[in-house]
Coordinates of C-alpha atoms in Angstrom, one line a residue:
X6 CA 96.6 172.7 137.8
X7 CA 98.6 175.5 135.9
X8 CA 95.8 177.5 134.7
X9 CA 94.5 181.2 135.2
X10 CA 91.4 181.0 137.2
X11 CA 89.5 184.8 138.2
X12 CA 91.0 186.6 140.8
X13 CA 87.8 186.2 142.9
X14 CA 88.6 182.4 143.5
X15 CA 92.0 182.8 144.4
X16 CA 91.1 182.9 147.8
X17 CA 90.0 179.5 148.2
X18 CA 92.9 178.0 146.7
X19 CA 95.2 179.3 149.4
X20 CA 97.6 176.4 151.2
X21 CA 99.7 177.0 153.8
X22 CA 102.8 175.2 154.6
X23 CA 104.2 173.8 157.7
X24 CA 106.3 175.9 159.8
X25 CA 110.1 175.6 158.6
X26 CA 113.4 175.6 160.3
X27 CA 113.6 179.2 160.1
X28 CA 110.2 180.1 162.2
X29 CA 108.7 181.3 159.1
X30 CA 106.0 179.5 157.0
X31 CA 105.8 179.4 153.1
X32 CA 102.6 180.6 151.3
X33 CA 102.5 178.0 148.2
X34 CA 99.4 179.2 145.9
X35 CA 98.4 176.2 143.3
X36 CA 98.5 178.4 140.3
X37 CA 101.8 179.5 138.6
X38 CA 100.0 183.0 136.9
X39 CA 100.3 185.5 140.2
X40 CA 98.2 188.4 140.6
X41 CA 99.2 191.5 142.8
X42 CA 102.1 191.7 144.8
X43 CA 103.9 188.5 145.3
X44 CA 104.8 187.3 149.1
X45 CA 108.1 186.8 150.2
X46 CA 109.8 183.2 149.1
X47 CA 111.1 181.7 152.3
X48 CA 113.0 178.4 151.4
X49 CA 111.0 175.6 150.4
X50 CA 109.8 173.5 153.5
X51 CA 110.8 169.6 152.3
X52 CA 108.5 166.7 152.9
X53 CA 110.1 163.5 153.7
X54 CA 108.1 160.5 154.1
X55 CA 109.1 157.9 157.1
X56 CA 111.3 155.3 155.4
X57 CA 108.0 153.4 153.7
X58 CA 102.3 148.7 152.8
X59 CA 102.0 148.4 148.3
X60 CA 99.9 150.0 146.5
X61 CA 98.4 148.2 143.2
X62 CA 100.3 149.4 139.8
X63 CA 98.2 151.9 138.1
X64 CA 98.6 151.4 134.4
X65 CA 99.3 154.3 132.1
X66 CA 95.9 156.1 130.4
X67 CA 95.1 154.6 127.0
X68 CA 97.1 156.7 124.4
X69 CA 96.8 156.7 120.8
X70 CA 99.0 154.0 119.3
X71 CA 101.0 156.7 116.4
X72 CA 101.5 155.4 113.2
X73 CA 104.8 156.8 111.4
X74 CA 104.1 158.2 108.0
X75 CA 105.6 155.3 105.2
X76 CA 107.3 158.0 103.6
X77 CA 109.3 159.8 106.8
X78 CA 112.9 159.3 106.5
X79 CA 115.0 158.8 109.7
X80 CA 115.3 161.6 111.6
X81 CA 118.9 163.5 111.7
X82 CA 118.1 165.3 114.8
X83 CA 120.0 164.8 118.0
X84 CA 117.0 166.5 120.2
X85 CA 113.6 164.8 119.7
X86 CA 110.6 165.0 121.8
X87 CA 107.2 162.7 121.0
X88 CA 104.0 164.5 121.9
X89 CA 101.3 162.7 123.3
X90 CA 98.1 163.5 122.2
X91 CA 94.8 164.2 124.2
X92 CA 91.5 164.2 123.5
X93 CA 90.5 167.5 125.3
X94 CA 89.4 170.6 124.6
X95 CA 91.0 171.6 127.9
X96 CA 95.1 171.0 127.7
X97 CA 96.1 172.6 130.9
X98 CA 94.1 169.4 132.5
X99 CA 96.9 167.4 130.8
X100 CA 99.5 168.9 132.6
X101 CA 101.0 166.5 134.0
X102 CA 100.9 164.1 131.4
X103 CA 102.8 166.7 128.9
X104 CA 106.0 165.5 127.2
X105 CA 108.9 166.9 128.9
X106 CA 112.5 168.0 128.3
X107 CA 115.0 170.6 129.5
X108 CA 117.9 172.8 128.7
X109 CA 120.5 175.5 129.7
X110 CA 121.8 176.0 133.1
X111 CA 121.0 177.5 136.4
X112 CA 123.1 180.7 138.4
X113 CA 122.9 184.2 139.6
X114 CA 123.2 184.7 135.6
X115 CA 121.9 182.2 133.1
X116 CA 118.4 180.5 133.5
X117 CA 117.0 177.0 133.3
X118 CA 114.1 176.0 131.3
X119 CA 111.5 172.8 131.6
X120 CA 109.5 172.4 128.3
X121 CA 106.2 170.5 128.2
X122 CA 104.5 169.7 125.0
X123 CA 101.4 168.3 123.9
X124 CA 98.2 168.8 121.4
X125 CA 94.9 168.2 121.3
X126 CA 92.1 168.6 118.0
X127 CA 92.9 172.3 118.0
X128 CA 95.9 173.5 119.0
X129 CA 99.7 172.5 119.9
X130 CA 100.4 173.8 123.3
X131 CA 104.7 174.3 124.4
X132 CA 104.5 175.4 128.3
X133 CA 108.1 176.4 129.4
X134 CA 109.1 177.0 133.3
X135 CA 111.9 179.2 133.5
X136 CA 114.3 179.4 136.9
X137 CA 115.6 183.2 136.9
X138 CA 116.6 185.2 139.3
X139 CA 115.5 189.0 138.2
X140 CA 112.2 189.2 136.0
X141 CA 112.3 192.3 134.0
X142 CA 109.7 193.2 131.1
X143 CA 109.6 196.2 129.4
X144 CA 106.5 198.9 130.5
X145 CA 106.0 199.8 126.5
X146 CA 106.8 197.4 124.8
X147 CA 107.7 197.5 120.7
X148 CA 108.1 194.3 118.3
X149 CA 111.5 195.5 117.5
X150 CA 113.1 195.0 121.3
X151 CA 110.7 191.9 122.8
X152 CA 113.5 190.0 123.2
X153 CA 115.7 192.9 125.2
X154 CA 113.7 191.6 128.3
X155 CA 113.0 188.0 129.7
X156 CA 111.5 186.2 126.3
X157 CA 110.7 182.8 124.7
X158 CA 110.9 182.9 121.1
X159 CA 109.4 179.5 119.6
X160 CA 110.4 178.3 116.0
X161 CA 108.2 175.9 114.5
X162 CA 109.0 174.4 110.8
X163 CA 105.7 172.0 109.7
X164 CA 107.7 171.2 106.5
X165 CA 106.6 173.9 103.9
X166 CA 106.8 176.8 106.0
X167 CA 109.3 178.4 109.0
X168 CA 106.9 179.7 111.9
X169 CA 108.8 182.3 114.6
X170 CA 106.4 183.3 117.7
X171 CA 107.6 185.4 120.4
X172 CA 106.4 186.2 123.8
X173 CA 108.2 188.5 125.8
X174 CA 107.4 187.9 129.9
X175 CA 104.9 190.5 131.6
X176 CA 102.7 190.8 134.4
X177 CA 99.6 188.6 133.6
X178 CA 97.1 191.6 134.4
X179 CA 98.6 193.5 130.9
X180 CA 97.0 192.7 127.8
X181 CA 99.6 190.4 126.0
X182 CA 99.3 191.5 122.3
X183 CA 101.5 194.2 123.1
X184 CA 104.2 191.5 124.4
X185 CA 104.0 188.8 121.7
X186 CA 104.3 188.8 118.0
X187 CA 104.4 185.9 114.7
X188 CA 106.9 185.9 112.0
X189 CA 106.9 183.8 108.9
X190 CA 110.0 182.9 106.8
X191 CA 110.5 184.7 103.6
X192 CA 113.5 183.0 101.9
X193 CA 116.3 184.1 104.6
X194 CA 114.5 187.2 106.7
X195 CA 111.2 186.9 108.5
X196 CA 108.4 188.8 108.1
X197 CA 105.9 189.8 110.4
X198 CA 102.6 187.7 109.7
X199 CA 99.2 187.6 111.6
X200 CA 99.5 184.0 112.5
X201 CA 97.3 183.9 115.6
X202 CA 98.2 182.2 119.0
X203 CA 98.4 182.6 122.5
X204 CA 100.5 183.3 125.3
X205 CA 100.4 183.0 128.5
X206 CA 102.7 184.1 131.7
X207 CA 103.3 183.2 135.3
X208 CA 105.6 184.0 137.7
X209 CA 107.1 183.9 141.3
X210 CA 108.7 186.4 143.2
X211 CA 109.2 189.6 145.4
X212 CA 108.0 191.4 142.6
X213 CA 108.9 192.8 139.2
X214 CA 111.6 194.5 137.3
X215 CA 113.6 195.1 140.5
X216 CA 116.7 194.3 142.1
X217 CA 115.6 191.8 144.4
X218 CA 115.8 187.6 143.9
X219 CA 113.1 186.0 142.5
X220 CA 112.2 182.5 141.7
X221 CA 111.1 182.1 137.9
X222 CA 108.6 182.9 135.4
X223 CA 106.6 180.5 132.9
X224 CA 105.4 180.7 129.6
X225 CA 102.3 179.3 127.7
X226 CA 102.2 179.2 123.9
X227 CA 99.1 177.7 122.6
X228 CA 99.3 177.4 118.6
X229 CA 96.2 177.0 117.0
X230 CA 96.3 174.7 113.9
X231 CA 93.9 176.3 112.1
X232 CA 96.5 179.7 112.0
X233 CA 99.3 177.2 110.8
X234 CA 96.7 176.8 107.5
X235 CA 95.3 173.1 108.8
X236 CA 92.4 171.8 108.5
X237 CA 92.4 169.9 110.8
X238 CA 95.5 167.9 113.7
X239 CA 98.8 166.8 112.2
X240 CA 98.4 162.7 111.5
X241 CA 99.9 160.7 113.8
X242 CA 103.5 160.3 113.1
X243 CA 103.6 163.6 111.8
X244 CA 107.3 164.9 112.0
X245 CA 108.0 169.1 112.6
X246 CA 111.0 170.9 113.3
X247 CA 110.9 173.1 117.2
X248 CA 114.1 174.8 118.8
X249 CA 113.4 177.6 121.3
X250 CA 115.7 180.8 121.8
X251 CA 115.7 181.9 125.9
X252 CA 116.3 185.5 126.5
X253 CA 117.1 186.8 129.8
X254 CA 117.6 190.5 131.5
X255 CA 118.4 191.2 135.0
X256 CA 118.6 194.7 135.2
X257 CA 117.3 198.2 134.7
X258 CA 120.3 198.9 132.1
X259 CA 120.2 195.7 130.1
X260 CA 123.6 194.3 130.8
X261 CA 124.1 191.9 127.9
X262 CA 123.4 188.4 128.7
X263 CA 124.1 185.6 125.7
X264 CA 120.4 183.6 124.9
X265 CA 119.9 179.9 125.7
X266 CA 119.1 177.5 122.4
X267 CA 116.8 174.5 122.2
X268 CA 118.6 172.4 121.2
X269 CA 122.0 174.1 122.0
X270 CA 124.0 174.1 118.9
X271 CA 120.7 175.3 116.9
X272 CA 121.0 177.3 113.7
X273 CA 117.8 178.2 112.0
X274 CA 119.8 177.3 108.1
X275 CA 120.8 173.8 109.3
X276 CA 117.9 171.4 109.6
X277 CA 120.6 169.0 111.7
X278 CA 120.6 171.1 114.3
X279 CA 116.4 171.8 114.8
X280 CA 115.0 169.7 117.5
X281 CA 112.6 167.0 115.9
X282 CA 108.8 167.3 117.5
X283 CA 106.7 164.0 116.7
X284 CA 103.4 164.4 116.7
X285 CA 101.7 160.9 118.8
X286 CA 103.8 159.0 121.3
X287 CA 106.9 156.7 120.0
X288 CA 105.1 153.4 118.6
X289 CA 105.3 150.4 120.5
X290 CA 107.9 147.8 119.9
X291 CA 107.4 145.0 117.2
X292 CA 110.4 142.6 117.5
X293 CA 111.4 140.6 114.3
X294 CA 110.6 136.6 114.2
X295 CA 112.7 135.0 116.7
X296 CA 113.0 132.2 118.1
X297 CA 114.9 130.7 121.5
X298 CA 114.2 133.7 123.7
X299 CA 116.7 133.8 126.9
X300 CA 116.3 136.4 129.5
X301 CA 119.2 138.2 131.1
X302 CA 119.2 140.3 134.0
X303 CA 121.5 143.5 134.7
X304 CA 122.0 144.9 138.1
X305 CA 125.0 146.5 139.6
X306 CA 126.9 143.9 141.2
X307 CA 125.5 140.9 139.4
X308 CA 128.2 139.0 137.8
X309 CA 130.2 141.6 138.4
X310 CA 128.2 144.1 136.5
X311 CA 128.9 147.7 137.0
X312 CA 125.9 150.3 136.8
X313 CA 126.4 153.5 137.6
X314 CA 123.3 155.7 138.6
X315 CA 123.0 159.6 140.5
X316 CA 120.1 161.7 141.2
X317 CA 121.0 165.5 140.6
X318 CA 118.5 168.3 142.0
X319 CA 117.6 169.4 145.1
X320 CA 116.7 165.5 146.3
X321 CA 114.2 165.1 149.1
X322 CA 115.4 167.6 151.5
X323 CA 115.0 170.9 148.5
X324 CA 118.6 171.5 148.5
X325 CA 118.2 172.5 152.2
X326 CA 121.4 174.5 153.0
X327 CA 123.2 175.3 150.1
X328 CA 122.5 178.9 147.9
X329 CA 120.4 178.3 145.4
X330 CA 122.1 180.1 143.0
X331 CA 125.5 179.6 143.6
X332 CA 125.6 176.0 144.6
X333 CA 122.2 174.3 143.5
X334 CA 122.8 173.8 140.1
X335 CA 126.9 173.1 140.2
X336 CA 127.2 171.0 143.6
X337 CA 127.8 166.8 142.8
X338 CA 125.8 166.5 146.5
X339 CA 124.1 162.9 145.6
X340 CA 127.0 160.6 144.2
X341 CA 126.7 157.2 146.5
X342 CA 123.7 158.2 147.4
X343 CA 121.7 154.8 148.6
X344 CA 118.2 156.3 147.3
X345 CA 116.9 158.9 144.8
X346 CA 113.9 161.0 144.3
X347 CA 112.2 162.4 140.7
X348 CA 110.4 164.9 141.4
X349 CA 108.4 167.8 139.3
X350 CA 106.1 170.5 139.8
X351 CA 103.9 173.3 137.9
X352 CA 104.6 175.8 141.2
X353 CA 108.1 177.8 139.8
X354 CA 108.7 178.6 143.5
X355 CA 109.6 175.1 144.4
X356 CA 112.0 174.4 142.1
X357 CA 115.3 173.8 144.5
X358 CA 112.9 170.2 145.5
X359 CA 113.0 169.3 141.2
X360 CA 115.1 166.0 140.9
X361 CA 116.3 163.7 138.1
X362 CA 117.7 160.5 138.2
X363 CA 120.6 159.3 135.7
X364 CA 121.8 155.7 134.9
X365 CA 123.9 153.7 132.9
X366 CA 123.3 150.5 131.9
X367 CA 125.8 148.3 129.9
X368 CA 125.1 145.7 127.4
X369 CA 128.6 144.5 126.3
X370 CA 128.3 141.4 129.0
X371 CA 125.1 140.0 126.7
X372 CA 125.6 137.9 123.7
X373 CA 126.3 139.7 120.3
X374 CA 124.3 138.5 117.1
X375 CA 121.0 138.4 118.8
X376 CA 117.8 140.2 118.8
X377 CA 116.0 142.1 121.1
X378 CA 112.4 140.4 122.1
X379 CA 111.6 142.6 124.8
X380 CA 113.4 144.8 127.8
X381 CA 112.2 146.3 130.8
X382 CA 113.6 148.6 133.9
X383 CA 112.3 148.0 137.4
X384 CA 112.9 150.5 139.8
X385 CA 111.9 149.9 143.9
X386 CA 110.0 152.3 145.2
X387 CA 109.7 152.8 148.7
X388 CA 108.3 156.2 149.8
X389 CA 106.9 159.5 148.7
X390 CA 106.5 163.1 149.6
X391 CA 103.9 163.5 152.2
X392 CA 101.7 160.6 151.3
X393 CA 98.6 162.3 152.9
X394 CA 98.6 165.0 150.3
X395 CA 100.5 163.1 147.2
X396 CA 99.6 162.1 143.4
X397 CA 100.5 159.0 141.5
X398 CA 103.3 160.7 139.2
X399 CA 103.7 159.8 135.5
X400 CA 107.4 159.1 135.3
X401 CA 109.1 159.7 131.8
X402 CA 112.0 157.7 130.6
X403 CA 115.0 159.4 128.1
X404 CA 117.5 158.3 126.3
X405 CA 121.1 160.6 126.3
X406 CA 123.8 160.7 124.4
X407 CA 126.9 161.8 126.2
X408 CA 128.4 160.0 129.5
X409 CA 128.8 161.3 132.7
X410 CA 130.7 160.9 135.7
X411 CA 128.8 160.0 139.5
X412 CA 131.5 162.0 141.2
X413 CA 131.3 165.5 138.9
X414 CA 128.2 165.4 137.3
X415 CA 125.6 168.2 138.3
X416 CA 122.0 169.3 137.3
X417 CA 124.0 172.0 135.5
X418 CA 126.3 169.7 133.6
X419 CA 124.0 166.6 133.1
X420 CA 123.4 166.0 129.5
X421 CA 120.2 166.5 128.1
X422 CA 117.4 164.1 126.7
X423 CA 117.9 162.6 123.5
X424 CA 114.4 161.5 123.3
X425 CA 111.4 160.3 125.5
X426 CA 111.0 156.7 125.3
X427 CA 109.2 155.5 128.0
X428 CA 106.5 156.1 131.3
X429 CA 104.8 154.6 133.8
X430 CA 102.6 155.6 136.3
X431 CA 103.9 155.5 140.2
X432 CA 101.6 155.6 142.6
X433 CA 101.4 156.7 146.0
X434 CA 102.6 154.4 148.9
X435 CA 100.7 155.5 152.1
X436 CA 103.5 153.5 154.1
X437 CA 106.5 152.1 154.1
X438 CA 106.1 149.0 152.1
X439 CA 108.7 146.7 154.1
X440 CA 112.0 146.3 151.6
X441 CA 113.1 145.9 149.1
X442 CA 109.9 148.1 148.1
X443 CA 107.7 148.0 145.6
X444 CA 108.6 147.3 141.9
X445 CA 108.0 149.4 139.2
X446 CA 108.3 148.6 135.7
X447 CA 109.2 150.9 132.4
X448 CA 109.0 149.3 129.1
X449 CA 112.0 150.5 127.0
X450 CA 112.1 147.4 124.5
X451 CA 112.7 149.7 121.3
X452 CA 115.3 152.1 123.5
X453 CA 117.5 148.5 124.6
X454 CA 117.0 147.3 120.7
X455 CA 118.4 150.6 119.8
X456 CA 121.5 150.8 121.8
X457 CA 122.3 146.8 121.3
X458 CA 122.1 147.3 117.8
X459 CA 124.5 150.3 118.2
X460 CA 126.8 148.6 120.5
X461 CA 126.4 151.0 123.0
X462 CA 125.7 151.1 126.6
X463 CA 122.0 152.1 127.5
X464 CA 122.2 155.4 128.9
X465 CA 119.1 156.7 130.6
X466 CA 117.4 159.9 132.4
X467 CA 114.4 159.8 134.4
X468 CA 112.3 162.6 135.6
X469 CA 108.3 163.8 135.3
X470 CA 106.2 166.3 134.4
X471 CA 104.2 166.4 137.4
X472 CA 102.4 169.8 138.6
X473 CA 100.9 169.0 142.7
X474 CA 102.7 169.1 145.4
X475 CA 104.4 166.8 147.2
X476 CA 104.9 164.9 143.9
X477 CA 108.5 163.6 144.9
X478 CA 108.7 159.7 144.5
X479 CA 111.7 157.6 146.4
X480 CA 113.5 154.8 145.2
X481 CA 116.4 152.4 145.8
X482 CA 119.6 153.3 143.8
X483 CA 122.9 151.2 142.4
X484 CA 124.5 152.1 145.6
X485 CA 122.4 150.6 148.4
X486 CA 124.0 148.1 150.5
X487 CA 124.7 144.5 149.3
X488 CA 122.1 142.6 151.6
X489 CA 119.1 145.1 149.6
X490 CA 120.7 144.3 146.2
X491 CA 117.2 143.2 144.8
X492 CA 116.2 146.4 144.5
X493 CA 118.5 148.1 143.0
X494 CA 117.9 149.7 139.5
X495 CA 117.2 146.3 137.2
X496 CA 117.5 145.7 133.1
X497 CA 115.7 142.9 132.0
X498 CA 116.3 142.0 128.3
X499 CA 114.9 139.0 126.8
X500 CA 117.1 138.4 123.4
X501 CA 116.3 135.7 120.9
X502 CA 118.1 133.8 118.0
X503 CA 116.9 135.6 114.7

């Protein structure tokens, strides 16, 4: 789990990895904080399961069921996460069951950040994993320049009052009040306020503020409610504004490098542009009385359907043989693919194995003037990362906005979640389950009501917040050949006469 343990336990977390191509083995350490002077990051060693007997379905935890304030207008904003709640003192236990989304981009310049969100009866907690090449912090640090170094700067908005909180990167041994600081919004300027919370660092790498290639750096923020003037956790339904400024320096000098926004056209005066954060998962979908439900099935090639679908990441071989800085992130390298892997983990050194999965679905071929009962996608599973080590995943479904194209798009140029709207738990398979695999199913009845009441195609993104190793999951894409056809990626909506 991603969690600071003391030093003196370290030791018996230790896992080595298998010998790689190169003759050299990769040290992987189960924590993402790092204490002393990092080992060298050899490539990531890939674990690819033999082509893949079922395992039984294991049903998502119970979750709160959220009810939506009467009075909360619609939302305006593009960028919306729902954060599910748990009933722990402990959140980093949760990990892997944290909302997630993502933003900007990943070279030898500009970083890439995975954000995880959750809460508990205490405190809101925003975990961001950062890919960057050269972590630099600042030896003395002053409020004025935190964010002249590698930063996350985390605006909050509860609805009466603008909360700024920034946490510039450091080594974890440092005392952090030095690195972190709260503002509060005076009419237009912020003023510095004593808002308490807590932040947290981690990285992987050579080592720090150097010239040498490193892997990433994370960042904790843990938000007590109480500091926000609260008595007690936001209701259910609860709606805040979040965005999140990413600052980056990669040398000694400072050579100006433009921050990354959350959501990307942000601007703290416009409400519009503020990511929405829900407090409590998205409610479960009530259809309207109808009456004459028919089911119809969408698959690529199914009368003629088209449905177009592309992993993007490093897929199950870690982006084996291309520069991780200079390729990963811009190279098309799984359009046709037959298969695809999601994959996720809390260890920043791995990230060239992290994988999404993008598809397309279109409703014009159902029949207009109907309503949606209920919809669901089935995916075919049929292996895993090194089954003898792996964890049932919790998979998390998104809705986007913008098209793509199989051929061009990249993990750099895929478009990013609109809004969580789905999961299920995938479990481990221990074998090769025989094809066409093992079906998994991802209720998305309010997503499909939304886009066929729109007109539009459903457009979806698939990836996890997952923190063990070996947490890659593989299944049958649109692209597989004709006599597997079953499994490829499946909409089931069941529409009825209103």
């Amino acid at each position: 789990m991603r969690r600071l343990i003391p030093i003196v336990l370290l030791a018996l977390l230790l896992l080595v990895g298998t010998l790689g191509a190169s003759g050299t083995y990769t040290l992987y350490l189960p924590l993402v904080a790092r204490s002393g002077t990092p080992a060298a990051l050899p490539s990531p060693t890939p674990t690819v399961s033999p082509a893949p007997a079922p395992s039984p379905t294991l049903q998502p935890a119970p979750a709160p069921s959220p009810t939506p304030r009467p009075d909360a207008p619609p939302p305006t904003q593009r960028h919306r996460v729902n954060a599910p709640y748990f009933a722990t003192q402990e959140l980093d236990d949760r990990f892997p069951e944290m909302a997630i989304f993502w933003f900007g981009r990943v070279d030898r310049t500009n970083n890439y950040a995975d954000v995880r969100v959750g809460y508990n009866d205490s405190e809101l907690y925003v975990d961001v994993t950062v890919f960057d090449r050269r972590l630099w912090y600042a030896r003395n640090p002053t409020r004025a320049t935190l964010t002249d170094w590698d930063a996350l700067t985390l605006f909050l908005d509860t609805g009466d009052t603008r909360h700024r909180f920034v946490a510039q990167f450091s080594h974890e041994d440092l005392p952090r009040e030095p690195y972190q600081a709260a503002y509060r919004a005076q009419g237009s300027t912020w003023q510095v306020a004593n808002t308490a919370f807590q932040s947290r660092p981690g990285w992987r790498g050579e080592g720090l503020n150097d010239d040498v290639d490193d892997r990433g750096w994370a960042m904790t923020f843990r938000i007590p409610f109480a500091s926000l003037g609260l008595d007690q956790r936001p209701p259910e339904g609860t709606r805040w504004l979040m965005a999140l400024r990413l600052d980056d320096r990669d040398d000694r000098a400072g050579t100006p490098i433009e921050p990354q926004f959350w959501p990307p056209a942000w601007q703290v005066d416009d409400a519009a542009s503020w990511g929405l954060l829900n407090f409590g998962l998205r409610p479960s979908y009530t259809p309207p009385s109808t009456r004459n439900p028919q089911s119809f099935t969408l698959r690529q090639g199914l009368d003629g359907l088209t449905v177009p679908d592309v992993a993007v990441g490093g897929g199950t071989v870690c982006g084996d043989g291309i520069d991780f800085w200079t390729e990963w992130g811009h190279l098309p390298h799984h359009a046709g693919a037959r298969d695809f892997n999601i994959q996720n983990q809390s260890e920043i050194a791995d990230w060239p194995c992290f994988s999404k999965y993008y598809v397309t679905f279109p409703l014009d071929s159902l029949p207009s003037g109907r309503v949606v009962v209920d919809a669901k996608l089935i995916l075919h599973q049929f292996g895993n990362s090194q089954p003898a080590d792996a964890e049932p995943s919790l998979i998390q479904v998104f809705t986007i906005d913008d098209d793509w194209q199989e051929n061009t798009i990249t993990w750099n140029t895929a478009p990013l979640a609109r809004e969580n709207v789905g999961a299920a738990w995938v479990p481990v398979l221990p074998d090769f389950p025989g094809w066409p695999g093992v079906p998994r199913e991802f209720d998305l009845s309010s997503a499909v009501a939304e886009a066929y009441a729109a007109g539009e195609p459903l457009r979806l993104a698939l990836y996890s917040a997952d923190s063990a190793y070996h947490s890659g999951k593989y299944f049958v894409s649109s692209d597989t050949e004709d006599w597997n056809a079953v499994a490829r990626p499946t909409l089931v909506v069941r529409l009825g006469n209103p």
